[in-house]
PDB file of C-alpha atoms and ligand atoms in Angstrom:
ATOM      1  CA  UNK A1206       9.971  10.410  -6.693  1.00  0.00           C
ATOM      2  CA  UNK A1207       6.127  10.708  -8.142  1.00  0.00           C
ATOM      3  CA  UNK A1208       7.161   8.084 -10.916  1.00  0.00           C
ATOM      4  CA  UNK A1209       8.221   5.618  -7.928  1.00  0.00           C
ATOM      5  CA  UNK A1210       5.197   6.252  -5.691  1.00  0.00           C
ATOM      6  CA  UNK A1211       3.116   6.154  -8.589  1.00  0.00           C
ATOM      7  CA  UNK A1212       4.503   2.663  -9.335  1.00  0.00           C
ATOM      8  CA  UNK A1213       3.814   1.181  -6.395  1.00  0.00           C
ATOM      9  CA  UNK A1214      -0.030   2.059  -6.491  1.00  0.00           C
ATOM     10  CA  UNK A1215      -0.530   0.324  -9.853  1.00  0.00           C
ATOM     11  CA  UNK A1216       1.198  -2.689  -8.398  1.00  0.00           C
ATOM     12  CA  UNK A1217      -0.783  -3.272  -5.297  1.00  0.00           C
ATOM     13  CA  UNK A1218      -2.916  -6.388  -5.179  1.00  0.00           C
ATOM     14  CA  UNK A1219      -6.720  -5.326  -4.461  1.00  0.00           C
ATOM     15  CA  UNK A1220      -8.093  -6.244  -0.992  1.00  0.00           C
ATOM     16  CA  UNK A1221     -11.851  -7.959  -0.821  1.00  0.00           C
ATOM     17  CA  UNK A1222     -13.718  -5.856   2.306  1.00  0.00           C
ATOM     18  CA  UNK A1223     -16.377  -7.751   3.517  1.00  0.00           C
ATOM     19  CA  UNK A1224     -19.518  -6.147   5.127  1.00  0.00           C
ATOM     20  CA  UNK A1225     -21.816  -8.222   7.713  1.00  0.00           C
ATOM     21  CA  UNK A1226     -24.046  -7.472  10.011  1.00  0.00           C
ATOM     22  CA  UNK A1227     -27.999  -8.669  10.937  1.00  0.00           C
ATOM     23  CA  UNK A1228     -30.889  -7.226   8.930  1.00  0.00           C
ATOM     24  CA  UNK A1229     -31.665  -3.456   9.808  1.00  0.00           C
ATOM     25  CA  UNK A1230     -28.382  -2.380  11.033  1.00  0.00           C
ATOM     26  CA  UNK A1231     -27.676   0.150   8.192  1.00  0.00           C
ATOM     27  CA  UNK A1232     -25.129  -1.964   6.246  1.00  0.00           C
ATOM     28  CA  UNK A1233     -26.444  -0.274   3.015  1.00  0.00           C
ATOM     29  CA  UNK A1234     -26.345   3.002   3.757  1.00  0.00           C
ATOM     30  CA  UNK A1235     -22.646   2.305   5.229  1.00  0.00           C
ATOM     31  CA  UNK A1236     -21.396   0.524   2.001  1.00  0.00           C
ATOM     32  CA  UNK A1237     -22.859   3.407   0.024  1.00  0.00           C
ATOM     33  CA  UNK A1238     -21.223   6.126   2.263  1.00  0.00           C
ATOM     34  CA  UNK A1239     -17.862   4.268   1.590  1.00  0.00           C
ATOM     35  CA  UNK A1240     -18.356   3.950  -2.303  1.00  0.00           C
ATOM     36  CA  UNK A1241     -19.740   7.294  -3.098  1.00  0.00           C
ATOM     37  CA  UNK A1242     -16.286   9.132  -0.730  1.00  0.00           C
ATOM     38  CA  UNK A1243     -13.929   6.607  -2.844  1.00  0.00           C
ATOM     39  CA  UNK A1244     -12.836   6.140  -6.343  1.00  0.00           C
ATOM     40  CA  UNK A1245     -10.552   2.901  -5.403  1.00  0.00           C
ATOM     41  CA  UNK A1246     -13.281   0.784  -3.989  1.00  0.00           C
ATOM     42  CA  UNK A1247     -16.160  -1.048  -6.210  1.00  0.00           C
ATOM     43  CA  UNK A1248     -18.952  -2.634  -5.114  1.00  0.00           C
ATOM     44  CA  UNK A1249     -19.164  -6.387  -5.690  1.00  0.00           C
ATOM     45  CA  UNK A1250     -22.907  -6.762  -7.414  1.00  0.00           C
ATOM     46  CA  UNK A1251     -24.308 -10.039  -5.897  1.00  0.00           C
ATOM     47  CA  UNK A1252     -27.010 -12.388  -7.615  1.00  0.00           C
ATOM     48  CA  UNK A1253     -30.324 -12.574  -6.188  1.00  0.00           C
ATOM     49  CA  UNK A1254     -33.638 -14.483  -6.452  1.00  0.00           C
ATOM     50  CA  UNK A1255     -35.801 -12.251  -4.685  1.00  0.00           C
ATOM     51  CA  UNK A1256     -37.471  -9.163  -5.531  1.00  0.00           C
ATOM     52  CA  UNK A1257     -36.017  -5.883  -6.007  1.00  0.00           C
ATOM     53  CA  UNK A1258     -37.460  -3.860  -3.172  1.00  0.00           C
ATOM     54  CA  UNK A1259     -38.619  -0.287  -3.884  1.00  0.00           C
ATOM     55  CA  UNK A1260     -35.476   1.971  -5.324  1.00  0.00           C
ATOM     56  CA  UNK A1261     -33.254  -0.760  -5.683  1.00  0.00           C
ATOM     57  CA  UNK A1262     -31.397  -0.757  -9.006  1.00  0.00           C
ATOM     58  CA  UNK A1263     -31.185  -4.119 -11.572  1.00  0.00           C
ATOM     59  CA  UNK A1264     -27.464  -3.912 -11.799  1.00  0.00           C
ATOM     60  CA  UNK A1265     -26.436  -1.575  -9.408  1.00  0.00           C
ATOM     61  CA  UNK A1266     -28.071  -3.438  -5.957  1.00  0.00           C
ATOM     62  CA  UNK A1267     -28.471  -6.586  -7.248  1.00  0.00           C
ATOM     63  CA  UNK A1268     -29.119  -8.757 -10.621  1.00  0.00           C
ATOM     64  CA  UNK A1269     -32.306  -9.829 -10.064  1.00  0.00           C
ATOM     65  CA  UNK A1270     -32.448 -13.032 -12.009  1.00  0.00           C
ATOM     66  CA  UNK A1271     -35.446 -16.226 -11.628  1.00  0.00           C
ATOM     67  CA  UNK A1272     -34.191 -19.132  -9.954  1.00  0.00           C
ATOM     68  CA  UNK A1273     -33.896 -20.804 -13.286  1.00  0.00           C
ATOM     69  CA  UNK A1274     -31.252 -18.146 -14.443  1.00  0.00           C
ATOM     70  CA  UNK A1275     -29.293 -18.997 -11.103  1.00  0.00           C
ATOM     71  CA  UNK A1276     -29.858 -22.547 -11.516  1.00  0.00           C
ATOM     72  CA  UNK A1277     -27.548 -21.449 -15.675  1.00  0.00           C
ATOM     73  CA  UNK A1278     -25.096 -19.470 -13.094  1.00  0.00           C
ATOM     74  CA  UNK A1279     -24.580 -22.804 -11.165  1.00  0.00           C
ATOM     75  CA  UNK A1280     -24.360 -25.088 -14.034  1.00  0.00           C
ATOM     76  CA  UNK A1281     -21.516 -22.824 -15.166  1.00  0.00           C
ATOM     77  CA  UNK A1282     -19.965 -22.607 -11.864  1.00  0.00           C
ATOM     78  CA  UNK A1283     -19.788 -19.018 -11.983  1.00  0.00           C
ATOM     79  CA  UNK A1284     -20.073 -18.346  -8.589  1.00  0.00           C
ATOM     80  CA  UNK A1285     -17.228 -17.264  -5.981  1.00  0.00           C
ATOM     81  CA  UNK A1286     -19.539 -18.164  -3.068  1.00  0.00           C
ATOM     82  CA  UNK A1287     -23.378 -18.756  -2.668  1.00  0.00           C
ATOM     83  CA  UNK A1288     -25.731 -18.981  -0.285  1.00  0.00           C
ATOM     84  CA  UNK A1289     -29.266 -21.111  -1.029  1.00  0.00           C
ATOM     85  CA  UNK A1290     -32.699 -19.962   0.723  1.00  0.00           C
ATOM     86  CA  UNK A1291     -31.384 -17.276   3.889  1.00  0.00           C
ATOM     87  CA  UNK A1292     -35.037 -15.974   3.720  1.00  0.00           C
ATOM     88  CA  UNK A1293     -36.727 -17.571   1.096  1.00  0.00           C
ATOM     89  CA  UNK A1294     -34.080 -16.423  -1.631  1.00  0.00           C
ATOM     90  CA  UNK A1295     -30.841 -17.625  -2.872  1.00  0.00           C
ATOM     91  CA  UNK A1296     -27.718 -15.091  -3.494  1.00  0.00           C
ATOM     92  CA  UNK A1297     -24.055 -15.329  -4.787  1.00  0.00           C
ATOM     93  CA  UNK A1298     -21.271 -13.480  -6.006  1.00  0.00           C
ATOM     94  CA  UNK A1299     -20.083 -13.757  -9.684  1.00  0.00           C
ATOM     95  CA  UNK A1300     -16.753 -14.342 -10.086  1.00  0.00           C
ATOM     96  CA  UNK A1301     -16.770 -11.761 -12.624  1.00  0.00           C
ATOM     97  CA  UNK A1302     -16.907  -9.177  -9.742  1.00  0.00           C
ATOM     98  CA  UNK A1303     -13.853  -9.948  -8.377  1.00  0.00           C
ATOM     99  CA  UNK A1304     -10.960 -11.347  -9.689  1.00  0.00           C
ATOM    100  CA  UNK A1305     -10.149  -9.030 -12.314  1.00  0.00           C
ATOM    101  CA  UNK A1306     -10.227  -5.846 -10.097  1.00  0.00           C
ATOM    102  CA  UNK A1307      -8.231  -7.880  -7.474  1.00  0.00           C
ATOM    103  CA  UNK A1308      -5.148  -8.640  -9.607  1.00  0.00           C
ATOM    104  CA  UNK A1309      -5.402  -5.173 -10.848  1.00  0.00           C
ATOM    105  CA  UNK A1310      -4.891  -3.425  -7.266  1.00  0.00           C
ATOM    106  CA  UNK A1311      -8.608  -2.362  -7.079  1.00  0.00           C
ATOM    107  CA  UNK A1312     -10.616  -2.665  -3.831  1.00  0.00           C
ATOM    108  CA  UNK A1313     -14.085  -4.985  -3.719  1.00  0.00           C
ATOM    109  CA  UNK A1314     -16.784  -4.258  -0.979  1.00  0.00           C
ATOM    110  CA  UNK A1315     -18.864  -7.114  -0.787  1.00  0.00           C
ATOM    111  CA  UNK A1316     -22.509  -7.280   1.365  1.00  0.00           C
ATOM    112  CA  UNK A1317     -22.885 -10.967   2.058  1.00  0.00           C
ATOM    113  CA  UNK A1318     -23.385 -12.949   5.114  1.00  0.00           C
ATOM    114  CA  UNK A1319     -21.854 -14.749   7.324  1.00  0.00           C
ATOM    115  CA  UNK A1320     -22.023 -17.966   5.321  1.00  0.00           C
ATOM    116  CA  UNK A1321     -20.885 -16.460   2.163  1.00  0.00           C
ATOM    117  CA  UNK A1322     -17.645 -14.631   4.325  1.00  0.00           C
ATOM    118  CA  UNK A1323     -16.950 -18.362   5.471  1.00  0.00           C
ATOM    119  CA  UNK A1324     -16.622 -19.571   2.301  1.00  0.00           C
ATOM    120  CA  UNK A1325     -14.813 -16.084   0.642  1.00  0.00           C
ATOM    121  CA  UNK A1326     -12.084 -16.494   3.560  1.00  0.00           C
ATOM    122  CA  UNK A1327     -11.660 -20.268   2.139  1.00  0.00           C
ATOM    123  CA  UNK A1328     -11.414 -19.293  -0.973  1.00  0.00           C
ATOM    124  CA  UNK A1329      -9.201 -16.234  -1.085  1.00  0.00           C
ATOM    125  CA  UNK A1330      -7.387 -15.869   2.601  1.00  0.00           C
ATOM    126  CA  UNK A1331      -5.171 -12.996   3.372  1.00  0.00           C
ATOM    127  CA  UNK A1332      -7.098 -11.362   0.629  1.00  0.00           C
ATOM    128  CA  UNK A1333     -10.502 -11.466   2.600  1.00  0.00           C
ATOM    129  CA  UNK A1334     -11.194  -8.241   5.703  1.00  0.00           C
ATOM    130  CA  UNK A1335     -14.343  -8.837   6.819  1.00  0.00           C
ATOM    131  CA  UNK A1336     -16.080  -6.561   9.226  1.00  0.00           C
ATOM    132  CA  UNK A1337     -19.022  -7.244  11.141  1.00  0.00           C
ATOM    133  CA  UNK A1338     -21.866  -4.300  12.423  1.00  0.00           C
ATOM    134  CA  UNK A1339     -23.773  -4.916  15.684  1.00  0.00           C
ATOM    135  CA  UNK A1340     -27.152  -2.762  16.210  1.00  0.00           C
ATOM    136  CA  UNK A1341     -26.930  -1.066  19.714  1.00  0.00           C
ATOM    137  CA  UNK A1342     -29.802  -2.753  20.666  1.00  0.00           C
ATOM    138  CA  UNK A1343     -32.448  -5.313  19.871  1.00  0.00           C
ATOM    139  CA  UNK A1344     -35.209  -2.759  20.213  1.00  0.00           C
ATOM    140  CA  UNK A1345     -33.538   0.132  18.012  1.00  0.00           C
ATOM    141  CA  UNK A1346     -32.986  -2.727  15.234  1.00  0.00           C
ATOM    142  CA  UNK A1347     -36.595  -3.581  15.265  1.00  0.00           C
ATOM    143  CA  UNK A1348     -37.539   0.350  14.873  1.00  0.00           C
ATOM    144  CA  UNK A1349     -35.369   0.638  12.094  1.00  0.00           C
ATOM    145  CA  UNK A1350     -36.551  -2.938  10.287  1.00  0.00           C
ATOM    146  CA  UNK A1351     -40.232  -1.559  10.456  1.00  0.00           C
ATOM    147  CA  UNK A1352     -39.471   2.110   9.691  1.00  0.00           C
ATOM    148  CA  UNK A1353     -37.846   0.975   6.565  1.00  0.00           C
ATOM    149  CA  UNK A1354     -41.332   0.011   5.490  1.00  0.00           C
ATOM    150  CA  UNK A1355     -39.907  -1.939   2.587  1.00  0.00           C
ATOM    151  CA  UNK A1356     -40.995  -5.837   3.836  1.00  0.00           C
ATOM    152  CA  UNK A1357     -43.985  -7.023   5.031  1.00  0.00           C
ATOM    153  CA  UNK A1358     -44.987  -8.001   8.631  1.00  0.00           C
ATOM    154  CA  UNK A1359     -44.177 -11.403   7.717  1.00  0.00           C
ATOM    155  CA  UNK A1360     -40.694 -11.040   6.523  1.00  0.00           C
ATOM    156  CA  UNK A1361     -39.643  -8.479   8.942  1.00  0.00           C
ATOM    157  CA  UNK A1362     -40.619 -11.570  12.077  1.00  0.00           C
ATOM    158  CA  UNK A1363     -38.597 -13.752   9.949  1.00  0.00           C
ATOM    159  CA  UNK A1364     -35.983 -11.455   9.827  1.00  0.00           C
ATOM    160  CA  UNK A1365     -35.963 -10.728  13.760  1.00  0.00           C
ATOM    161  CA  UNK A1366     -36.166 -14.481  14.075  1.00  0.00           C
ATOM    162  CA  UNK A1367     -32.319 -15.438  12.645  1.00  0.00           C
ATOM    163  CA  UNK A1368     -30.824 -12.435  13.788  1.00  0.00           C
ATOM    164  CA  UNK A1369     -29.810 -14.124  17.068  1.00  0.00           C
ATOM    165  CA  UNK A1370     -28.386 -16.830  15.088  1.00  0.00           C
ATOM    166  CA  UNK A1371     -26.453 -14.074  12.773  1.00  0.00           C
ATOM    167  CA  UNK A1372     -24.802 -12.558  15.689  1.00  0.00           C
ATOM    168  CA  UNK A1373     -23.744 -15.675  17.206  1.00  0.00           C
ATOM    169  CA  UNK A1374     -21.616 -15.403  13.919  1.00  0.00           C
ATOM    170  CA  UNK A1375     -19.687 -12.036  15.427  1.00  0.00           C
ATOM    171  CA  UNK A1376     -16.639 -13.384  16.494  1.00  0.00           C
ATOM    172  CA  UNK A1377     -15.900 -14.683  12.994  1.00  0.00           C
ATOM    173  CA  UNK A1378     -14.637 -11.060  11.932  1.00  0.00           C
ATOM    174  CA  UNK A1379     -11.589  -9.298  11.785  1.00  0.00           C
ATOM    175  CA  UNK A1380     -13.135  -6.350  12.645  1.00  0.00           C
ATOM    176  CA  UNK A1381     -16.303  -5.441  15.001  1.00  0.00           C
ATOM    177  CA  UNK A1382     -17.879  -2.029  15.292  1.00  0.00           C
ATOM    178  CA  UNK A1383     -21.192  -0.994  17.086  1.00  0.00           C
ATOM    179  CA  UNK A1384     -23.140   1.270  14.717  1.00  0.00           C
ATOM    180  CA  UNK A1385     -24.341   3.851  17.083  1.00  0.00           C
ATOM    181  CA  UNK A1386     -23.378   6.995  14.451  1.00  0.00           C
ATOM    182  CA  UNK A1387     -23.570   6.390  10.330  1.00  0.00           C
ATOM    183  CA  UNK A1388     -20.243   8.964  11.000  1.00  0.00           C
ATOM    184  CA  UNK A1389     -18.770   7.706  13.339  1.00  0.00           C
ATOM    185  CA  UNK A1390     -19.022   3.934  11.389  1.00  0.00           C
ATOM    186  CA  UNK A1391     -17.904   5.410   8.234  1.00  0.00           C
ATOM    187  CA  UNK A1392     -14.815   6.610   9.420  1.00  0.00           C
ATOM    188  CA  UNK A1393     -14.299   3.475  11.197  1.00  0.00           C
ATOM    189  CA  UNK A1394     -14.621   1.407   7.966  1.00  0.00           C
ATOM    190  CA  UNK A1395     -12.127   4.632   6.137  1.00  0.00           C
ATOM    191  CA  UNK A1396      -9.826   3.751   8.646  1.00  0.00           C
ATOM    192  CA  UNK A1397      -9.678   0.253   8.256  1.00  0.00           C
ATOM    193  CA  UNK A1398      -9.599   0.625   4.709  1.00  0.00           C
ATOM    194  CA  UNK A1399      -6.481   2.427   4.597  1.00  0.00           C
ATOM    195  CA  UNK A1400      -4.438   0.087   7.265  1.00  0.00           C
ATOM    196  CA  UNK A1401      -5.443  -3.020   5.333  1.00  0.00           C
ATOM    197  CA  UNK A1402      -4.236  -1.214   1.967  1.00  0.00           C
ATOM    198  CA  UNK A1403      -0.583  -0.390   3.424  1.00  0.00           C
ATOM    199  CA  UNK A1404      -0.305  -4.196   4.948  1.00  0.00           C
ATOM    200  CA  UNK A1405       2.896  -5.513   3.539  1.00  0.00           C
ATOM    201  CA  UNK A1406       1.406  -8.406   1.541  1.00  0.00           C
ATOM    202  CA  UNK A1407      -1.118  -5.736  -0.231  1.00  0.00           C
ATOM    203  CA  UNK A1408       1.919  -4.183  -1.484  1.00  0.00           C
ATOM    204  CA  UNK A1409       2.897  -6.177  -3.752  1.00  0.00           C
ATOM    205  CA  UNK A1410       5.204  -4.145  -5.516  1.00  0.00           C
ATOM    206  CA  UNK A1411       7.619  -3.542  -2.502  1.00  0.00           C
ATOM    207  CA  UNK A1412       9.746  -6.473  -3.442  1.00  0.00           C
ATOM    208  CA  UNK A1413      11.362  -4.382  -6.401  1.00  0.00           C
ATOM    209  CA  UNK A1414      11.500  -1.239  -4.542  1.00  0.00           C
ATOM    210  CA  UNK A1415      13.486  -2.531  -2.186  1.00  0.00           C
ATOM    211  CA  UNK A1416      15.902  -4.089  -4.270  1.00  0.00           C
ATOM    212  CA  UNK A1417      16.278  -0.838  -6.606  1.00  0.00           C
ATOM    213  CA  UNK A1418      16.969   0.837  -2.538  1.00  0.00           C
ATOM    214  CA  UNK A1419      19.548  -1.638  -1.620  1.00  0.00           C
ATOM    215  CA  UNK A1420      21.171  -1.724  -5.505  1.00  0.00           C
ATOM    216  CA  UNK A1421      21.187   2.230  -5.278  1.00  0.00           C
ATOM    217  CA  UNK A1422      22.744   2.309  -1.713  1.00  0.00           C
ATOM    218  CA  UNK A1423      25.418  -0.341  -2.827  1.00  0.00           C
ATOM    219  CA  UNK A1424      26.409   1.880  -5.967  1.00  0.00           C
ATOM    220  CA  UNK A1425      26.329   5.307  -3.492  1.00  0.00           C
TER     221      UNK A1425
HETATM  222  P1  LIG B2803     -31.190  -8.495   1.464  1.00  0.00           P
HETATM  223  O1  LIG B2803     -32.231  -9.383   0.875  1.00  0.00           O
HETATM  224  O2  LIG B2803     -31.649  -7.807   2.712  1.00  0.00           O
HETATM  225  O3  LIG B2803     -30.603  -7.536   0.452  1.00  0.00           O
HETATM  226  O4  LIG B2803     -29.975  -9.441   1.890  1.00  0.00           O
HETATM  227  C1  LIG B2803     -30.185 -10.522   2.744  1.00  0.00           C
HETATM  228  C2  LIG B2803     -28.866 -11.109   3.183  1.00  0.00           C
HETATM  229  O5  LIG B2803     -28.191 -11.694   2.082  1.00  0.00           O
HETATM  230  C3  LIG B2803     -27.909 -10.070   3.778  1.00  0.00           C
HETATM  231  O6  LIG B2803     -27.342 -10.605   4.961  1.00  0.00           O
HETATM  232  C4  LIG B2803     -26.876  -9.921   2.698  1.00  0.00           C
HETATM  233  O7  LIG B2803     -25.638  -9.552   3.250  1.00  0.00           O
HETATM  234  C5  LIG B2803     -26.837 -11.318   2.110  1.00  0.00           C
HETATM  235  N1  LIG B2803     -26.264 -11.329   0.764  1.00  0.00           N
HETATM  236  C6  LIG B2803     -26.450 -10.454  -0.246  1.00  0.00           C
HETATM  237  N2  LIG B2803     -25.745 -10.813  -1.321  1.00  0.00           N
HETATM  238  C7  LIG B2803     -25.085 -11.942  -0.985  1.00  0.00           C
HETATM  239  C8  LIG B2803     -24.157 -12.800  -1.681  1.00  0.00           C
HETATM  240  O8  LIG B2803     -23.806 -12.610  -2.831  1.00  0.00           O
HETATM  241  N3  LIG B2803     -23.704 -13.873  -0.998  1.00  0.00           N
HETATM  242  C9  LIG B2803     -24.064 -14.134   0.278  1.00  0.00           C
HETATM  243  N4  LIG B2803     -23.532 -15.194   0.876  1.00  0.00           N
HETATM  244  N5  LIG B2803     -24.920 -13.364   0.965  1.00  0.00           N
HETATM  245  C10 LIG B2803     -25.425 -12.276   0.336  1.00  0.00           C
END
């Protein structure tokens, strides 16, 4: 019985989980939450002209790369999805992060925006769950944009400037969840998680199950 259900893991196809929400909501420290609690989930590394900001990680947060090494990634067309110049920076996802662990029945957690889910959910349909995080408020977004002390006056107006314009976006997700509690939204995103991974179309190795059920009920 462990053989069979063991089987039908390996043959799953991988789902692509897509994390949005506006600047200062706590995204990060969501998507970590969900990586670090499971093995079956990797994080999609994105591309990204701007600066690493204090503890971020070449590699593990971003590749940092100069415009004129994402100006090679274009030229190759080695992007899944990019987005030019959100706040002064470009970004994209490599296809490298994704289609291998796909086909192989792993999970991929992207953080990209609304733009780049657009395009993903072109791409790559009923394999695309995106989920979109609303702040509880305006005000408590701001508090937590300036307490991360990590971008200057400057960026952090130009970051309250397009978040209206990023929730208008909202209704574009499968899923919507107020982050009041990091807790509470984990569990949330767990939850989802596991639904999406027992959908019938995930499962891809069902087909052969069921036949082995109905040839072992016709020779019973
Ligand atoms: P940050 O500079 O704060 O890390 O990210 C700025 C915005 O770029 C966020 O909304 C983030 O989700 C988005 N982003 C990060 N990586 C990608 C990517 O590969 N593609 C797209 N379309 N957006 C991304």
């Amino acid at each position: 019985m462990n053989e069979v259900i063991d089987r039908l893991k390996k043959v799953r196809k991988g789902a692509m989980f897509i994390i949005e929400a506006p600047s200062g909501t706590g995204k990060g420290t969501v998507a970590k939450e969900i990586l670090k609690n499971d093995p079956n989930i990797k994080f999609s590394v994105s591309v990204t002209t701007r600066p690493p900001r204090e503890g971020e990680v070449e590699g593990v947060d971003y590749y940092f790369v100069t415009d004129e090494q994402y100006d090679e990634f274009l030229a190759q067309d080695a992007f899944y999805e990019y987005v030019d110049s959100q706040y002064g920076a470009r970004y994209g996802t490599l296809r490298s992060e994704v289609d291998s662990f796909i086909n192989v029945g792993q999970d991929v957690l992207f953080d990209m925006d609304w733009a780049g889910a657009r395009q993903m959910r072109k791409k790559a349909g009923k394999d695309v769950v995106t989920i979109y995080l609303l702040p509880p408020s305006i005000k408590e977004l701001r508090k937590r944009l300036e307490n991360r002390g990590t971008d200057s006056r400057e960026v952090i107006e130009k970051r309250m400037g397009i978040i209206l314009d990023k929730i208008s976006h909202w209704d574009e997700f499968d899923y919507v969840i107020v982050n009041v509690s990091l807790e509470e939204t984990v569990r949330k995103i767990q939850k989802i998680i596991s639904g999406e991974r027992m959908k019938r179309v995930r499962q891809v190795g069902l087909k052969g199950f069921v036949q082995e059920l109905i040839k072992e009920a016709k020779e019973d």
